[in-house]
Amino acid sequence: MPTPTDAELQSLAEQVGQRLRAGHDTLVTAESCTGGWIAKTATGIAGSSEWFDCGMVAYSYEAKQALLGVRPQTLEDHGAVSRECVVEMVSGALVNSGATVAVAVTGIAGPGGGSPDKPVGTVWIGWKRRGGYTRAEAYLFEGDRDAVRRQTVAAALRGL
């Protein structure tokens, strides 16, 4: 997948905003490896206050637990870059906000931090609608830190 440009990310955010506004929905983001980039992209759209509720950046294990309700046992058993963690992150974002739709991301953007089981570029993205089911998908993005983060933002927005 080619690394998306700022214009492509903006276009995706505009489409998300149109869909959320049409459905009378609001968005919360729970971000780790993207450091708030999804929220930044969303709030870069004029009128986003109609559909963007809030964003939470939870980088450390402690922040994931305190802000999003990720269980210590989940982090111990599966690590932060896991389906189990992103599901708890996306659910916690909805619990701790007034939003109706959530997206969460956790991954290894690099250049270090990878392992044979979870190489650099491994990212989990979760989506959830209040009262609905949770969808979580794993990705393996290529490129440097910026490219992995940009691809994560794009995939998160496309999933919305």
Short mmCIF file of C-alpha atoms in Angstrom, two decimals:
data_model
loop_
_atom_site.label_atom_id
_atom_site.label_comp_id
_atom_site.label_asym_id
_atom_site.label_seq_id
_atom_site.Cartn_x
_atom_site.Cartn_y
_atom_site.Cartn_z
CA MET A 1 0.00 0.00 0.00
CA PRO A 2 1.51 3.37 -0.95
CA THR A 3 1.94 5.88 1.85
CA PRO A 4 -1.03 8.28 1.81
CA THR A 5 -0.44 12.00 1.39
CA ASP A 6 -1.85 14.71 3.65
CA ALA A 7 -4.44 15.47 0.96
CA GLU A 8 -5.54 11.82 0.85
CA LEU A 9 -5.87 11.70 4.64
CA GLN A 10 -7.88 14.92 4.57
CA SER A 11 -10.19 13.50 1.90
CA LEU A 12 -10.77 10.34 3.98
CA ALA A 13 -11.53 12.45 7.07
CA GLU A 14 -14.00 14.55 5.08
CA GLN A 15 -15.80 11.38 3.96
CA VAL A 16 -15.90 10.08 7.54
CA GLY A 17 -17.30 13.39 8.73
CA GLN A 18 -20.04 13.35 6.08
CA ARG A 19 -21.10 9.83 7.06
CA LEU A 20 -21.03 10.55 10.78
CA ARG A 21 -22.99 13.77 10.33
CA ALA A 22 -25.57 12.00 8.15
CA GLY A 23 -26.03 9.30 10.80
CA HIS A 24 -26.10 11.84 13.66
CA ASP A 25 -23.05 10.08 15.09
CA THR A 26 -19.98 11.37 16.90
CA LEU A 27 -16.45 9.96 16.97
CA VAL A 28 -13.94 9.20 19.72
CA THR A 29 -10.40 8.07 18.95
CA ALA A 30 -8.14 5.97 21.19
CA GLU A 31 -4.63 6.13 19.80
CA SER A 32 -1.29 4.65 20.72
CA CYS A 33 1.16 4.37 17.81
CA THR A 34 -0.40 7.29 15.90
CA GLY A 35 -0.05 9.68 18.85
CA GLY A 36 -3.26 11.59 18.09
CA TRP A 37 -2.83 11.76 14.31
CA ILE A 38 -6.33 10.40 13.63
CA ALA A 39 -7.83 13.07 15.90
CA LYS A 40 -5.63 15.75 14.30
CA THR A 41 -6.76 14.69 10.83
CA ALA A 42 -10.42 14.65 11.86
CA THR A 43 -10.32 18.03 13.59
CA GLY A 44 -8.50 19.53 10.62
CA ILE A 45 -11.84 19.41 8.79
CA ALA A 46 -13.94 22.55 9.07
CA GLY A 47 -17.15 21.75 10.93
CA SER A 48 -15.71 18.68 12.64
CA SER A 49 -17.11 19.92 15.96
CA GLU A 50 -20.46 18.59 14.70
CA TRP A 51 -19.17 15.00 14.66
CA PHE A 52 -15.90 14.76 16.60
CA ASP A 53 -16.27 14.22 20.35
CA CYS A 54 -12.74 13.63 21.67
CA GLY A 55 -9.46 11.82 21.27
CA MET A 56 -7.36 9.92 23.79
CA VAL A 57 -3.68 9.20 23.32
CA ALA A 58 -2.70 6.28 25.53
CA TYR A 59 0.88 5.33 24.82
CA SER A 60 2.00 3.62 28.01
CA TYR A 61 0.50 0.54 29.63
CA GLU A 62 -0.51 2.74 32.57
CA ALA A 63 -2.35 5.20 30.33
CA LYS A 64 -4.14 2.39 28.48
CA GLN A 65 -5.36 1.10 31.84
CA ALA A 66 -6.30 4.49 33.35
CA LEU A 67 -7.87 6.17 30.31
CA LEU A 68 -9.34 3.20 28.46
CA GLY A 69 -9.86 0.48 31.04
CA VAL A 70 -7.46 -2.00 29.48
CA ARG A 71 -6.97 -4.77 32.03
CA PRO A 72 -3.44 -5.39 33.34
CA GLN A 73 -3.94 -9.11 32.67
CA THR A 74 -4.65 -8.37 28.99
CA LEU A 75 -1.38 -6.47 28.68
CA GLU A 76 0.53 -9.14 30.56
CA ASP A 77 -0.92 -12.04 28.56
CA HIS A 78 -1.11 -10.51 25.08
CA GLY A 79 0.84 -7.24 25.07
CA ALA A 80 -0.31 -3.84 23.89
CA VAL A 81 -0.11 -4.80 20.21
CA SER A 82 -2.86 -7.40 20.17
CA ARG A 83 -6.45 -7.98 19.22
CA GLU A 84 -7.36 -8.29 22.88
CA CYS A 85 -5.84 -4.92 23.75
CA VAL A 86 -7.38 -2.99 20.85
CA VAL A 87 -10.82 -4.44 21.62
CA GLU A 88 -10.54 -3.20 25.21
CA MET A 89 -9.22 0.17 24.00
CA VAL A 90 -12.09 0.78 21.57
CA SER A 91 -14.68 -0.30 24.14
CA GLY A 92 -13.10 1.87 26.83
CA ALA A 93 -13.11 4.88 24.52
CA LEU A 94 -16.89 4.60 24.18
CA VAL A 95 -17.38 4.06 27.92
CA ASN A 96 -15.32 7.17 28.72
CA SER A 97 -16.83 9.52 26.13
CA GLY A 98 -20.16 10.68 24.82
CA ALA A 99 -19.40 9.44 21.31
CA THR A 100 -21.42 6.87 19.40
CA VAL A 101 -18.58 5.52 17.25
CA ALA A 102 -14.99 4.71 18.24
CA VAL A 103 -11.74 3.76 16.57
CA ALA A 104 -8.63 2.53 18.39
CA VAL A 105 -5.12 1.81 17.15
CA THR A 106 -2.10 0.14 18.70
CA GLY A 107 1.03 -0.96 16.93
CA ILE A 108 4.76 -0.89 16.36
CA ALA A 109 5.71 2.05 14.15
CA GLY A 110 9.47 1.51 14.45
CA PRO A 111 12.23 1.76 13.75
CA GLY A 112 12.76 -0.43 16.85
CA GLY A 113 10.45 -2.41 19.06
CA GLY A 114 9.62 -5.23 16.69
CA SER A 115 10.01 -8.94 17.32
CA PRO A 116 9.72 -12.08 15.17
CA ASP A 117 6.07 -12.47 16.29
CA LYS A 118 5.28 -8.76 15.98
CA PRO A 119 7.59 -7.09 13.48
CA VAL A 120 7.80 -3.35 12.95
CA GLY A 121 4.70 -2.31 11.02
CA THR A 122 2.34 -4.60 12.97
CA VAL A 123 -0.79 -2.63 13.83
CA TRP A 124 -4.17 -3.57 15.30
CA ILE A 125 -7.16 -1.34 14.56
CA GLY A 126 -10.53 -1.68 16.26
CA TRP A 127 -13.86 -0.06 15.46
CA LYS A 128 -17.04 -0.07 17.49
CA ARG A 129 -20.47 1.52 17.49
CA ARG A 130 -22.12 2.15 20.87
CA GLY A 131 -24.33 -0.85 21.56
CA GLY A 132 -22.93 -2.68 18.54
CA TYR A 133 -20.29 -5.24 17.78
CA THR A 134 -16.53 -4.68 17.73
CA ARG A 135 -14.46 -5.22 14.61
CA ALA A 136 -10.69 -5.63 14.92
CA GLU A 137 -8.16 -6.19 12.16
CA ALA A 138 -4.41 -6.73 12.08
CA TYR A 139 -2.20 -5.02 9.50
CA LEU A 140 1.45 -5.26 8.55
CA PHE A 141 2.48 -1.93 7.05
CA GLU A 142 5.82 -1.30 5.36
CA GLY A 143 8.11 1.69 5.41
CA ASP A 144 9.63 3.98 7.99
CA ARG A 145 7.92 5.28 11.13
CA ASP A 146 6.09 8.06 9.30
CA ALA A 147 4.85 5.68 6.59
CA VAL A 148 3.56 3.14 9.12
CA ARG A 149 1.72 5.87 11.04
CA ARG A 150 0.23 7.44 7.88
CA GLN A 151 -0.97 4.04 6.64
CA THR A 152 -2.50 3.38 10.06
CA VAL A 153 -4.41 6.67 10.02
CA ALA A 154 -5.70 5.93 6.51
CA ALA A 155 -6.79 2.38 7.40
CA ALA A 156 -8.52 3.61 10.55
CA LEU A 157 -10.44 6.27 8.60
CA ARG A 158 -11.33 3.85 5.79
CA GLY A 159 -12.71 1.42 8.37
CA LEU A 160 -14.97 4.11 9.77
#
